[in-house]
Each structure stands twice: as C-alpha cells, then as structure tokens.
C-alpha cells in the first residue's frame, strides 16, 4: 500500500501533466471526469494533481521533522540513561516533563503568532517538541541495558562513554525506537495536516493535504467530491504506516517470535 502511494505521489509529474497551482476559472468546481478524475476546486485546479503534489509536501516535511526529533530524542534519552541518578539526568528529565505538559497545538499557535505561519516554522515546532517521547523510551531502554552483564563487562574493560552509547545502548534501543517512530509518523502526518487545516502550516497556493481540506470545506455541500482526494490519501497513508509499525513490532519483539 505504501509503495503504491509513494509511486503515485512522487511520480505526480508523470501521472498528471497539469500544474497544481495554475488557476482556470472556466473549469471551477467541476465534477469528476476523464480529464479531471477527482474534479476541480474553486479555482479550477485539478484536485488529483494537487493531492499528489500535496502528498510530497506532507510526507517530506513529516519525515524530515520526525528524523530530527528522533535523532535528538535518541541522543538525549541514551545520555540521560547512561548518567542515571546524576544532575544531568535530573535536568534532562525535568525539561522533558515540561515539554510533555505543554500542549503541542498551543506552542504551534504561539510560534505562528510570533514568527508567522509557514511550513518551516511548523517543522521547527514539531522537532522542538516531538523528541521528548523518543527520549523517554530511549532512557527506559538504556536503564534496562545497564543491568546486563555485557554492559558491565564493557565498563570493566574501560570503554568510554561514547563507546558505551554507540556499542551497547544504541543497538538495543534502535529496534523499539524504530517501531515507535513508525507509529509516530502516522500521528505526525495527522498533526501537520490538522495544523495546515487551521492555517498554521503550508500556505496557499502551495498544495498540502490539510490546507486542501480547509480550502474545500466551504463547497462541500455543493461538490462533496472536493474533499475526497486529500481525505483518502491521509487515511491510507496513516493506515499504511500503522500497519508497517505493527509488522516491525512483531518482527523485532523477541517475545512475539515464540508465540
């Protein structure tokens, strides 16, 4: 399912030769046809073309933001776990607690009010907040690994802190964090689309699934098909990532292998 979606989205220039931002008032709000399989919006733009190009913006921004958050969270969590019980661990955990208690949507609105609404600012907010869940997971795994004999042996042999993180903690944390990241990617796509729907993300005329839903809601009763494209692609993409997460969890969980 995900491969098909990727082929459609990133092969948009081959599948549809139409311009996603070019307006044509003579063809506004047309119903689905052979020329426009999903119809046109209020500016006469092909909905299928905008949905495919909008998927590029949504997926690329989601993957980039999640990758940055994953790297930050993994590093902070492993460091906090390695130095468990120290002042550094206490400071990092208090920062994580504060960010977890602060609503993500409220922070996005504050940043939008201070610096303006754009997809770049939205990605900064995501990277600044989304890492805390990865950090907590990585820290809990690090604490478990520290009780293993292999970690104690590495310490006795004089391994440096960096070696302990890269050789002992990171390999054990990579699998669970990867599974969690797959589930989080689906959630992140929904969050970015929701914020774009509220006008805090990608701005017109750039296509993006959330902004397309916001743009077509006023014409939903007249032309309900106008919301079909972005809605369907959001649902299928999130479902695909969740199914992949389930599969990775079953594959990487040692307890699942014996069931």
Tab-separated table of C-alpha atoms in Angstrom:
chain	number	residue	atom	x	y	z
A	1	UNK	CA	0.000	0.000	0.000
A	2	UNK	CA	2.770	2.430	0.938
A	3	UNK	CA	4.746	1.635	-2.214
A	4	UNK	CA	1.708	2.377	-4.377
A	5	UNK	CA	1.139	5.661	-2.539
A	6	UNK	CA	4.801	6.630	-2.939
A	7	UNK	CA	4.731	5.850	-6.665
A	8	UNK	CA	1.603	7.958	-7.120
A	9	UNK	CA	2.830	10.859	-5.006
A	10	UNK	CA	6.424	11.109	-6.153
A	11	UNK	CA	5.537	10.256	-9.738
A	12	UNK	CA	2.990	13.078	-9.863
A	13	UNK	CA	4.747	14.863	-12.725
A	14	UNK	CA	4.443	11.703	-14.849
A	15	UNK	CA	0.931	10.709	-13.807
A	16	UNK	CA	-0.556	14.184	-14.215
A	17	UNK	CA	0.919	16.789	-16.586
A	18	UNK	CA	-1.257	19.560	-15.104
A	19	UNK	CA	0.123	22.407	-12.996
A	20	UNK	CA	-1.015	22.076	-9.341
A	21	UNK	CA	-1.166	25.861	-8.794
A	22	UNK	CA	-2.380	27.139	-12.185
A	23	UNK	CA	-5.900	28.540	-11.958
A	24	UNK	CA	-8.615	28.156	-14.576
A	25	UNK	CA	-11.840	29.976	-13.699
A	26	UNK	CA	-13.699	28.376	-16.618
A	27	UNK	CA	-13.331	24.898	-15.038
A	28	UNK	CA	-14.030	25.700	-11.375
A	29	UNK	CA	-15.888	23.135	-9.218
A	30	UNK	CA	-16.236	20.565	-11.970
A	31	UNK	CA	-17.372	17.064	-11.115
A	32	UNK	CA	-15.065	14.039	-11.637
A	33	UNK	CA	-14.446	13.264	-15.295
A	34	UNK	CA	-11.862	11.601	-17.531
A	35	UNK	CA	-9.924	14.859	-17.761
A	36	UNK	CA	-10.194	15.538	-14.008
A	37	UNK	CA	-10.669	12.178	-12.176
A	38	UNK	CA	-11.322	13.901	-8.829
A	39	UNK	CA	-12.851	17.081	-10.227
A	40	UNK	CA	-11.584	20.634	-9.767
A	41	UNK	CA	-11.571	23.089	-6.868
A	42	UNK	CA	-12.985	26.614	-6.655
A	43	UNK	CA	-10.078	27.982	-8.685
A	44	UNK	CA	-10.373	25.386	-11.444
A	45	UNK	CA	-7.264	23.465	-10.319
A	46	UNK	CA	-7.196	19.691	-10.777
A	47	UNK	CA	-7.762	18.069	-7.361
A	48	UNK	CA	-5.911	14.846	-8.203
A	49	UNK	CA	-2.823	16.785	-9.269
A	50	UNK	CA	-2.895	18.951	-6.164
A	51	UNK	CA	-3.439	15.895	-3.961
A	52	UNK	CA	-0.378	14.136	-5.403
A	53	UNK	CA	1.861	17.200	-5.166
A	54	UNK	CA	0.433	17.971	-1.731
A	55	UNK	CA	1.469	14.498	-0.629
A	56	UNK	CA	5.066	15.360	-1.473
A	57	UNK	CA	4.961	18.388	0.826
A	58	UNK	CA	3.242	16.481	3.626
A	59	UNK	CA	5.390	13.351	3.505
A	60	UNK	CA	8.743	15.087	3.063
A	61	UNK	CA	8.051	17.581	5.837
A	62	UNK	CA	6.801	14.820	8.160
A	63	UNK	CA	9.808	12.570	7.547
A	64	UNK	CA	12.302	15.426	7.951
A	65	UNK	CA	10.695	16.671	11.168
A	66	UNK	CA	10.425	13.166	12.607
A	67	UNK	CA	14.044	12.336	11.694
A	68	UNK	CA	15.333	15.424	13.504
A	69	UNK	CA	13.132	14.710	16.523
A	70	UNK	CA	14.215	11.051	16.509
A	71	UNK	CA	17.929	11.888	16.495
A	72	UNK	CA	17.539	14.472	19.268
A	73	UNK	CA	15.351	12.222	21.400
A	74	UNK	CA	17.536	9.156	20.941
A	75	UNK	CA	20.700	11.050	21.904
A	76	UNK	CA	19.134	12.794	24.915
A	77	UNK	CA	17.469	9.604	26.148
A	78	UNK	CA	20.616	7.488	25.930
A	79	UNK	CA	22.709	10.166	27.631
A	80	UNK	CA	20.137	10.530	30.413
A	81	UNK	CA	20.035	6.760	30.855
A	82	UNK	CA	23.814	6.436	30.898
A	83	UNK	CA	24.144	9.134	33.559
A	84	UNK	CA	21.105	7.974	35.533
A	85	UNK	CA	20.953	9.451	39.016
A	86	UNK	CA	23.204	12.409	38.234
A	87	UNK	CA	22.385	16.105	37.946
A	88	UNK	CA	22.474	15.847	34.142
A	89	UNK	CA	19.795	13.154	34.163
A	90	UNK	CA	17.622	15.188	36.535
A	91	UNK	CA	17.881	18.338	34.389
A	92	UNK	CA	17.086	16.482	31.165
A	93	UNK	CA	14.087	14.725	32.704
A	94	UNK	CA	12.673	17.994	34.055
A	95	UNK	CA	12.956	19.521	30.574
A	96	UNK	CA	11.148	16.501	29.144
A	97	UNK	CA	8.396	16.760	31.780
A	98	UNK	CA	7.832	20.438	30.979
A	99	UNK	CA	7.603	19.805	27.233
A	100	UNK	CA	5.257	16.861	27.738
A	101	UNK	CA	2.969	19.011	29.873
A	102	UNK	CA	2.904	21.828	27.307
A	103	UNK	CA	0.216	21.343	24.604
A	104	UNK	CA	1.703	20.934	21.136
A	105	UNK	CA	-1.077	22.873	19.409
A	106	UNK	CA	-0.701	25.836	21.761
A	107	UNK	CA	3.046	26.009	21.113
A	108	UNK	CA	2.417	25.903	17.352
A	109	UNK	CA	-0.014	28.829	17.666
A	110	UNK	CA	2.468	30.811	19.749
A	111	UNK	CA	5.245	30.313	17.191
A	112	UNK	CA	2.858	31.195	14.366
A	113	UNK	CA	1.854	34.372	16.180
A	114	UNK	CA	5.467	35.399	16.828
A	115	UNK	CA	7.156	34.408	13.568
A	116	UNK	CA	4.309	33.978	11.088
A	117	UNK	CA	2.546	30.979	9.564
A	118	UNK	CA	4.673	28.785	7.347
A	119	UNK	CA	5.553	25.127	6.937
A	120	UNK	CA	9.149	25.828	8.034
A	121	UNK	CA	8.052	27.289	11.356
A	122	UNK	CA	5.680	24.375	11.855
A	123	UNK	CA	8.519	21.890	11.344
A	124	UNK	CA	10.642	23.739	13.915
A	125	UNK	CA	7.840	23.360	16.453
A	126	UNK	CA	7.491	19.657	15.657
A	127	UNK	CA	11.225	18.999	16.019
A	128	UNK	CA	11.360	21.030	19.245
A	129	UNK	CA	8.549	19.082	20.929
A	130	UNK	CA	8.252	15.676	19.293
A	131	UNK	CA	11.644	14.385	20.528
A	132	UNK	CA	10.551	14.018	24.149
A	133	UNK	CA	8.648	10.756	23.581
A	134	UNK	CA	11.673	9.197	21.900
A	135	UNK	CA	13.890	10.408	24.750
A	136	UNK	CA	11.728	8.788	27.426
A	137	UNK	CA	11.637	5.493	25.520
A	138	UNK	CA	15.396	5.511	24.852
A	139	UNK	CA	16.127	6.317	28.505
A	140	UNK	CA	13.988	3.437	29.770
A	141	UNK	CA	15.747	1.027	27.401
A	142	UNK	CA	19.155	2.356	28.456
A	143	UNK	CA	18.318	1.695	32.115
A	144	UNK	CA	17.431	-1.909	31.251
A	145	UNK	CA	20.626	-2.429	29.239
A	146	UNK	CA	22.772	-1.075	32.096
A	147	UNK	CA	21.705	-4.051	34.232
A	148	UNK	CA	23.002	-6.570	31.669
A	149	UNK	CA	26.353	-8.329	32.055
A	150	UNK	CA	27.610	-7.193	28.639
A	151	UNK	CA	27.324	-3.565	29.684
A	152	UNK	CA	29.127	-4.244	32.963
A	153	UNK	CA	31.870	-6.067	31.048
A	154	UNK	CA	32.324	-3.103	28.717
A	155	UNK	CA	32.650	-0.783	31.709
A	156	UNK	CA	35.228	-3.036	33.354
A	157	UNK	CA	37.256	-3.100	30.127
A	158	UNK	CA	37.416	0.703	30.264
A	159	UNK	CA	35.018	1.629	27.453
A	160	UNK	CA	34.427	5.359	27.105
A	161	UNK	CA	31.006	6.936	27.480
A	162	UNK	CA	30.735	7.393	23.723
A	163	UNK	CA	31.625	3.749	23.148
A	164	UNK	CA	29.056	2.629	25.681
A	165	UNK	CA	26.363	4.661	23.917
A	166	UNK	CA	27.272	3.575	20.387
A	167	UNK	CA	28.175	-0.074	21.057
A	168	UNK	CA	25.967	-1.082	23.976
A	169	UNK	CA	22.961	1.228	24.299
A	170	UNK	CA	22.195	2.294	20.724
A	171	UNK	CA	21.894	-1.226	19.182
A	172	UNK	CA	19.438	-2.276	21.902
A	173	UNK	CA	17.373	0.906	21.603
A	174	UNK	CA	17.286	1.104	17.792
A	175	UNK	CA	14.589	-1.547	17.257
A	176	UNK	CA	11.946	-0.331	19.735
A	177	UNK	CA	12.565	3.303	18.825
A	178	UNK	CA	12.185	2.495	15.109
A	179	UNK	CA	8.853	0.771	15.741
A	180	UNK	CA	7.671	3.705	17.835
A	181	UNK	CA	8.828	6.159	15.144
A	182	UNK	CA	6.735	4.358	12.528
A	183	UNK	CA	3.597	4.793	14.621
A	184	UNK	CA	4.553	8.396	15.399
A	185	UNK	CA	4.963	9.188	11.700
A	186	UNK	CA	1.288	8.476	11.102
A	187	UNK	CA	0.360	10.656	14.066
A	188	UNK	CA	2.684	13.395	12.829
A	189	UNK	CA	1.089	13.382	9.369
A	190	UNK	CA	-2.310	13.873	11.002
A	191	UNK	CA	-0.955	16.678	13.214
A	192	UNK	CA	0.718	18.556	10.348
A	193	UNK	CA	-2.422	18.198	8.237
A	194	UNK	CA	-4.562	19.423	11.134
A	195	UNK	CA	-2.351	22.480	11.705
A	196	UNK	CA	-2.328	23.233	7.979
A	197	UNK	CA	-6.119	22.925	8.063
A	198	UNK	CA	-6.104	25.658	10.723
A	199	UNK	CA	-3.830	27.828	8.571
A	200	UNK	CA	-0.658	27.335	10.642
A	201	UNK	CA	1.275	25.280	8.111
A	202	UNK	CA	1.697	25.349	4.355
A	203	UNK	CA	0.225	28.489	2.826
A	204	UNK	CA	-1.736	28.872	-0.459
A	205	UNK	CA	-1.301	28.305	-3.315
A	206	UNK	CA	1.133	25.544	-2.312
A	207	UNK	CA	-0.795	22.239	-2.182
A	208	UNK	CA	-0.911	20.357	1.122
A	209	UNK	CA	-3.495	17.864	2.317
A	210	UNK	CA	-4.614	19.848	5.361
A	211	UNK	CA	-4.835	23.176	3.550
A	212	UNK	CA	-6.729	21.493	0.689
A	213	UNK	CA	-9.341	20.234	3.150
A	214	UNK	CA	-9.667	23.720	4.610
A	215	UNK	CA	-9.955	25.244	1.148
A	216	UNK	CA	-12.730	22.866	0.075
A	217	UNK	CA	-14.901	22.810	3.198
A	218	UNK	CA	-16.977	25.817	2.103
A	219	UNK	CA	-18.015	23.957	-1.067
A	220	UNK	CA	-18.550	20.533	0.488
A	221	UNK	CA	-22.361	20.620	0.242
A	222	UNK	CA	-22.217	21.724	-3.382
A	223	UNK	CA	-19.371	19.454	-4.521
A	224	UNK	CA	-18.625	16.786	-1.856
A	225	UNK	CA	-16.000	15.137	-4.079
A	226	UNK	CA	-13.706	18.119	-3.465
A	227	UNK	CA	-12.566	16.586	-0.161
A	228	UNK	CA	-12.276	13.009	-1.406
A	229	UNK	CA	-8.675	13.145	-2.681
A	230	UNK	CA	-6.815	14.578	0.327
A	231	UNK	CA	-9.026	12.723	2.829
A	232	UNK	CA	-8.464	9.361	1.169
A	233	UNK	CA	-4.710	9.843	0.864
A	234	UNK	CA	-4.373	10.908	4.514
A	235	UNK	CA	-6.326	7.851	5.688
A	236	UNK	CA	-4.435	5.377	3.505
A	237	UNK	CA	-1.001	6.826	4.320
A	238	UNK	CA	-1.575	6.794	8.077
A	239	UNK	CA	-3.046	3.279	7.857
A	240	UNK	CA	-0.028	2.072	5.860
A	241	UNK	CA	2.477	3.401	8.400
A	242	UNK	CA	0.485	1.915	11.288
A	243	UNK	CA	0.412	-1.488	9.600
A	244	UNK	CA	4.165	-1.294	8.993
A	245	UNK	CA	4.648	-0.402	12.644
A	246	UNK	CA	2.619	-3.447	13.679
A	247	UNK	CA	4.716	-5.654	11.419
A	248	UNK	CA	8.004	-4.256	12.700
A	249	UNK	CA	6.879	-4.717	16.287
A	250	UNK	CA	6.008	-8.364	15.642
A	251	UNK	CA	9.317	-8.902	13.852
A	252	UNK	CA	11.579	-7.157	16.375
A	253	UNK	CA	9.824	-8.121	19.618
A	254	UNK	CA	11.658	-11.205	20.960
A	255	UNK	CA	8.539	-12.372	22.811
A	256	UNK	CA	6.468	-12.379	19.601
A	257	UNK	CA	8.883	-14.818	17.930
A	258	UNK	CA	7.992	-17.592	20.337
A	259	UNK	CA	4.224	-17.227	20.072
